[in-house]
PDB file of C-alpha atoms in Angstrom:
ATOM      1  CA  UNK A 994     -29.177  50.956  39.166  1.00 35.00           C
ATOM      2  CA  UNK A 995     -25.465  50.690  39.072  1.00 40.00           C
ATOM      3  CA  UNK A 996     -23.183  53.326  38.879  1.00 43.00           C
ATOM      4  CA  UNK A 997     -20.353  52.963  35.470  1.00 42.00           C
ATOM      5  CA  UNK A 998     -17.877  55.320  35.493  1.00 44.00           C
ATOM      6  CA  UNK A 999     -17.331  57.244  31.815  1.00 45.00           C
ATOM      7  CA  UNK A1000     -15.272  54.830  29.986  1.00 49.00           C
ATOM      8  CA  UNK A1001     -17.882  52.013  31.139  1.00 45.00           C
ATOM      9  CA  UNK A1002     -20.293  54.871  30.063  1.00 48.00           C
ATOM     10  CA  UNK A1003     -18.510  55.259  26.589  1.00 51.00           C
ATOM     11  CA  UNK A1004     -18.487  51.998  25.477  1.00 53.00           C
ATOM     12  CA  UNK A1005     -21.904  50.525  26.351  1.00 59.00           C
ATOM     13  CA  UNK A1006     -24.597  50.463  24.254  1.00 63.00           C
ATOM     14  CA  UNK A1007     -27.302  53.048  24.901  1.00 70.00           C
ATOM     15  CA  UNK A1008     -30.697  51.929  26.442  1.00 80.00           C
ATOM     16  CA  UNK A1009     -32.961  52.407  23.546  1.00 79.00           C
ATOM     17  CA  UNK A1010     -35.992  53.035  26.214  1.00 81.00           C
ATOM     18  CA  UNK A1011     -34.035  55.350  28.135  1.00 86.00           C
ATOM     19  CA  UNK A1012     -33.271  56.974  24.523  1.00 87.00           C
ATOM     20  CA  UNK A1013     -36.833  57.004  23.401  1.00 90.00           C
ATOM     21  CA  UNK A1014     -38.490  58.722  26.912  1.00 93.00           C
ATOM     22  CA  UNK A1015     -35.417  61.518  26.513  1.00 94.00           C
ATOM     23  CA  UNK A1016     -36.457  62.081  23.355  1.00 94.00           C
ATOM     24  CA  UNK A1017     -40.195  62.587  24.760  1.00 96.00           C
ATOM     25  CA  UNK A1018     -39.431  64.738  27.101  1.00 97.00           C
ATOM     26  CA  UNK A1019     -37.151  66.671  24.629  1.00 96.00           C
ATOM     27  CA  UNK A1020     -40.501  66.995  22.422  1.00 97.00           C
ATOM     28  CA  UNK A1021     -42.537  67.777  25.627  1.00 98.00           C
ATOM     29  CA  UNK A1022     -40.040  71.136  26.264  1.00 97.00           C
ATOM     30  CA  UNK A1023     -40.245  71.719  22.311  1.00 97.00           C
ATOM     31  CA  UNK A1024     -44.484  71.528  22.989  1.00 98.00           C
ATOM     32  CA  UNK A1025     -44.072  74.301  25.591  1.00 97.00           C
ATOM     33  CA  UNK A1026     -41.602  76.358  23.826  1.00 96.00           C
ATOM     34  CA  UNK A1027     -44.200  76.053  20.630  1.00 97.00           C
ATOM     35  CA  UNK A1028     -47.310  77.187  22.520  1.00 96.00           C
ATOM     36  CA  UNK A1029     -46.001  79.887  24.073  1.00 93.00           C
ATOM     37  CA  UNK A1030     -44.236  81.242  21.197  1.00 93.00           C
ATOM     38  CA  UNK A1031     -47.958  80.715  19.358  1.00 94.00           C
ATOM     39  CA  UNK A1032     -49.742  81.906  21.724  1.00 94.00           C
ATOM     40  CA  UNK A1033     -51.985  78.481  21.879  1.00 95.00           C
ATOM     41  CA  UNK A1034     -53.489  78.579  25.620  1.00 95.00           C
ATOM     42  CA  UNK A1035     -55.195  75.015  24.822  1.00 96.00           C
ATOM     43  CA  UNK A1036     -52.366  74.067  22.994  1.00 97.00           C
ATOM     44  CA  UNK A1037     -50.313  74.764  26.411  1.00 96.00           C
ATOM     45  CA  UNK A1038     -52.884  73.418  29.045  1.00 97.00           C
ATOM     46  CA  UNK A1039     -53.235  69.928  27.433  1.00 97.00           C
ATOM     47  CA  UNK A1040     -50.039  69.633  28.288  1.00 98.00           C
ATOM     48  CA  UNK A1041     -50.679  69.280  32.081  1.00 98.00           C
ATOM     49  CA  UNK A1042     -52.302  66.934  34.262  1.00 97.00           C
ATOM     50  CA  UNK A1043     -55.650  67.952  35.180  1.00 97.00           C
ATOM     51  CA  UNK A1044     -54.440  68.635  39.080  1.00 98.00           C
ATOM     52  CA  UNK A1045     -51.123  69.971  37.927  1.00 98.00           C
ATOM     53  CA  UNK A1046     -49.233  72.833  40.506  1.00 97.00           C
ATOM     54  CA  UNK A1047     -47.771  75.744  38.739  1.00 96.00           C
ATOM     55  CA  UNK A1048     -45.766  78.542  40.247  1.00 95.00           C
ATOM     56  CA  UNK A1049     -45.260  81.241  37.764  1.00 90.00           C
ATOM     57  CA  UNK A1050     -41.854  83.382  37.638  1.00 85.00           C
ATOM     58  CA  UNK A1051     -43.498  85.759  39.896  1.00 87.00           C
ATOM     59  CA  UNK A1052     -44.593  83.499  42.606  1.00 91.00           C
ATOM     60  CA  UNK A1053     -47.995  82.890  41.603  1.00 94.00           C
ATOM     61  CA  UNK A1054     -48.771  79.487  42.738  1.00 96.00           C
ATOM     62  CA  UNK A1055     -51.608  77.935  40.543  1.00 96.00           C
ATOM     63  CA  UNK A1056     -53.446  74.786  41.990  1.00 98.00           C
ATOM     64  CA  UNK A1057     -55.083  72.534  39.012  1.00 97.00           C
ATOM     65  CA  UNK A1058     -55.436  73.031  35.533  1.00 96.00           C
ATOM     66  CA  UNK A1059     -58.461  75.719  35.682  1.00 97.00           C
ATOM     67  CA  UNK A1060     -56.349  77.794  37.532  1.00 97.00           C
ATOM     68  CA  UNK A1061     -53.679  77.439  35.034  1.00 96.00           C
ATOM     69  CA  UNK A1062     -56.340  78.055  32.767  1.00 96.00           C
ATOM     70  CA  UNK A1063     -57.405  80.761  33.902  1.00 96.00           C
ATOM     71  CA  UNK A1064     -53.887  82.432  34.410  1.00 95.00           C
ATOM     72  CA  UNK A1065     -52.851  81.338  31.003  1.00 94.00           C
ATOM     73  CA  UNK A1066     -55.527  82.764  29.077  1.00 95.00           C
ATOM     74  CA  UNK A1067     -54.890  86.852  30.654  1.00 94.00           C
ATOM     75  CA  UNK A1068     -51.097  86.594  29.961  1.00 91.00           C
ATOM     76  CA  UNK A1069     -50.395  84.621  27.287  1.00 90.00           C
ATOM     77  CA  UNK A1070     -52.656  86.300  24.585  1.00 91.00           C
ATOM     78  CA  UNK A1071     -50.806  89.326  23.261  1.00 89.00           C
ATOM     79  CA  UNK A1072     -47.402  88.055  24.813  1.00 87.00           C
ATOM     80  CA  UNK A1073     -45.099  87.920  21.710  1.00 86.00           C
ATOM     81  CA  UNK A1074     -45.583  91.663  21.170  1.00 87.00           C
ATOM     82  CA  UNK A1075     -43.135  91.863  24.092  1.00 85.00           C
ATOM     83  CA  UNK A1076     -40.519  89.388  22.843  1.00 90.00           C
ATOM     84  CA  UNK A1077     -39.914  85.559  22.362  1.00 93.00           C
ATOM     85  CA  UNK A1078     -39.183  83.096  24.866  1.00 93.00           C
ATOM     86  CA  UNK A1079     -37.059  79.925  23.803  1.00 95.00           C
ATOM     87  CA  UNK A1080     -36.757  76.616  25.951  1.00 96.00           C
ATOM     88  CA  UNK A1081     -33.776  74.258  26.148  1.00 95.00           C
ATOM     89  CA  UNK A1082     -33.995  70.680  28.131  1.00 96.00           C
ATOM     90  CA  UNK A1083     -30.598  71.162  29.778  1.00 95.00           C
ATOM     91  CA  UNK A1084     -31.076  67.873  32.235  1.00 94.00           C
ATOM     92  CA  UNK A1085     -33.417  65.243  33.235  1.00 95.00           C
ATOM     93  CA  UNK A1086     -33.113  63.204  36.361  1.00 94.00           C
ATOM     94  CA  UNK A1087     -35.741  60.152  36.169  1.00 94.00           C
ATOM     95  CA  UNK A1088     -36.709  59.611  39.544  1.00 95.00           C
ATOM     96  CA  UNK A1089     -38.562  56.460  38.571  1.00 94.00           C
ATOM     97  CA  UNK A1090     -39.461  54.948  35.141  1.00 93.00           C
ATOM     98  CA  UNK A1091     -42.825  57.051  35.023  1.00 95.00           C
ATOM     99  CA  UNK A1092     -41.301  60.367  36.762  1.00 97.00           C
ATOM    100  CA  UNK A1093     -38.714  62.541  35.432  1.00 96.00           C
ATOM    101  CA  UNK A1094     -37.196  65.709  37.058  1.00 97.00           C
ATOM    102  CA  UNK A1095     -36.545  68.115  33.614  1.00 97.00           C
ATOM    103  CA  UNK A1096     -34.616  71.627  34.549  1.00 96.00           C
ATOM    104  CA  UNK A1097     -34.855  74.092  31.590  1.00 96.00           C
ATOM    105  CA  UNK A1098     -33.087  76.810  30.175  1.00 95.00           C
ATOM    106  CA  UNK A1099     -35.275  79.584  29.583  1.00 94.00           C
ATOM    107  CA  UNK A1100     -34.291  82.567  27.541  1.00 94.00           C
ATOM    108  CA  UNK A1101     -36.439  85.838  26.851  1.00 92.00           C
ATOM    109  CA  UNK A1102     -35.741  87.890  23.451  1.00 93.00           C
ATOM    110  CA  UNK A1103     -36.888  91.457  23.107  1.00 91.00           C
ATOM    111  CA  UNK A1104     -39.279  91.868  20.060  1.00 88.00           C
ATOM    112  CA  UNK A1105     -36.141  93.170  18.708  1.00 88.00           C
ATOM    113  CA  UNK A1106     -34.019  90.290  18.881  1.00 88.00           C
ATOM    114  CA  UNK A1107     -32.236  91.166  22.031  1.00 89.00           C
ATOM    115  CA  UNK A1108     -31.455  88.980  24.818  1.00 88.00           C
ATOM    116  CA  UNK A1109     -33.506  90.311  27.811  1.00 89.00           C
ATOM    117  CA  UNK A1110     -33.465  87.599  30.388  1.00 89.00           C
ATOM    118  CA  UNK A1111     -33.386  83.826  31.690  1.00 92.00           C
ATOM    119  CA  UNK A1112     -35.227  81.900  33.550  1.00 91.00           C
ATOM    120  CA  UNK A1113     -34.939  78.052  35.150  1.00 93.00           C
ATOM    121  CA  UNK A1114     -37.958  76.296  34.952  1.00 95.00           C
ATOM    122  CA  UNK A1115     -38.146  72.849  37.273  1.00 97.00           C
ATOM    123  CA  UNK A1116     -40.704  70.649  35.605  1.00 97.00           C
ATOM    124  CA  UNK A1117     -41.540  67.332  37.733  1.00 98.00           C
ATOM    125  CA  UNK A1118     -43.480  65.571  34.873  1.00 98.00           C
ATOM    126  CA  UNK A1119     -45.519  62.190  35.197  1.00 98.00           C
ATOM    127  CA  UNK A1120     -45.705  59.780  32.326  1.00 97.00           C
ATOM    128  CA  UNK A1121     -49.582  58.639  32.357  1.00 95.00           C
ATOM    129  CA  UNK A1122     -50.977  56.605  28.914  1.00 94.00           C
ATOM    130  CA  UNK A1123     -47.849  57.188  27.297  1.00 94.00           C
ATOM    131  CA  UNK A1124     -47.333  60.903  27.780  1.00 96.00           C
ATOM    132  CA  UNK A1125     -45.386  62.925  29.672  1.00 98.00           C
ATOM    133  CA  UNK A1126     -47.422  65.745  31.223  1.00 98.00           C
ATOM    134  CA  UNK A1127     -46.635  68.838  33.369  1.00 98.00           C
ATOM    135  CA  UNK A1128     -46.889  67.967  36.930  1.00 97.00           C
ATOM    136  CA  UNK A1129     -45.313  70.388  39.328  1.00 97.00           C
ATOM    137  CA  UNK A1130     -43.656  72.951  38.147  1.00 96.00           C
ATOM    138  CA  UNK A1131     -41.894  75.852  39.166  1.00 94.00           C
ATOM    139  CA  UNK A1132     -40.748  78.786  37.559  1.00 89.00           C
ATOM    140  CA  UNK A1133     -37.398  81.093  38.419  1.00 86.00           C
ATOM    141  CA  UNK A1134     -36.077  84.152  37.631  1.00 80.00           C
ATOM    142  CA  UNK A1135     -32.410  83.898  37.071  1.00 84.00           C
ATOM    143  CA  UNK A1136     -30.862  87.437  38.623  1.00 79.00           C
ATOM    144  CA  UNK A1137     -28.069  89.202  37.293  1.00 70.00           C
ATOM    145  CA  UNK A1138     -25.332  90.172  39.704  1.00 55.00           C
TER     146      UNK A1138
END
């Protein structure tokens, strides 16, 4: 792939396939953000490959969708009496055609509104039958100096 600089960048037409899988992966952090906010464990899991690797914000490290499943079904029940959590795609690096690194914002709301925290989720996703699915990802705690 050649590198343009920004005027280059400017005035060329957009890829639309490049345009289309952004906006997939876009709708895959707006899938997350949606089932956690719901509360939907299934809703959350299908969204990973069936030997994804999670690490939660705690270090947990969770090998395979079971053990997601499992995880996900003692925290996330419940979890919005504590607050909200929203999701923002800030960048995507596609490391080829079918893999994407996505880094997330990831902001936590007291039940009263407040801002509480932020995190940085780092979500390697594969594309497999025309979806983008959770691969390996890793949660972080952003710390406040």
């Amino acid at each position: 792939m050649a590198v343009m600089t920004a005027q280059e960048a400017r005035t060329e037409a957009p890829d639309p396939t490049r345009v289309a899988e952004l906006a997939a992966l876009h709708a895959l952090v707006a899938a997350v953000e949606h089932a956690q906010q719901n509360e939907l464990v299934d809703e959350f899991l299908d969204l990973f490959r069936e030997d994804a690797i999670w690490t939660t914000g705690h270090g947990k490290r969770l090998f395979g969708r079971d053990a997601i499943a499992e995880f996900t079904a003692q925290v996330l029940p419940g979890s919005s009496t504590l607050g909200t959590t929203t999701y923002e795609l800030e960048h995507v690096l596609f490391i080829r055609p079918d893999v994407a690194a996505v880094k997330v914002r990831q902001r936590f709301f007291t039940a009263d509104g407040m801002p509480e925290s932020e995190g940085s989720p780092m979500y390697v996703v594969a594309k497999e039958a025309g979806r983008w699915l959770l691969t390996a990802n890793q949660n972080t705690p952003v710390l406040s100096t």
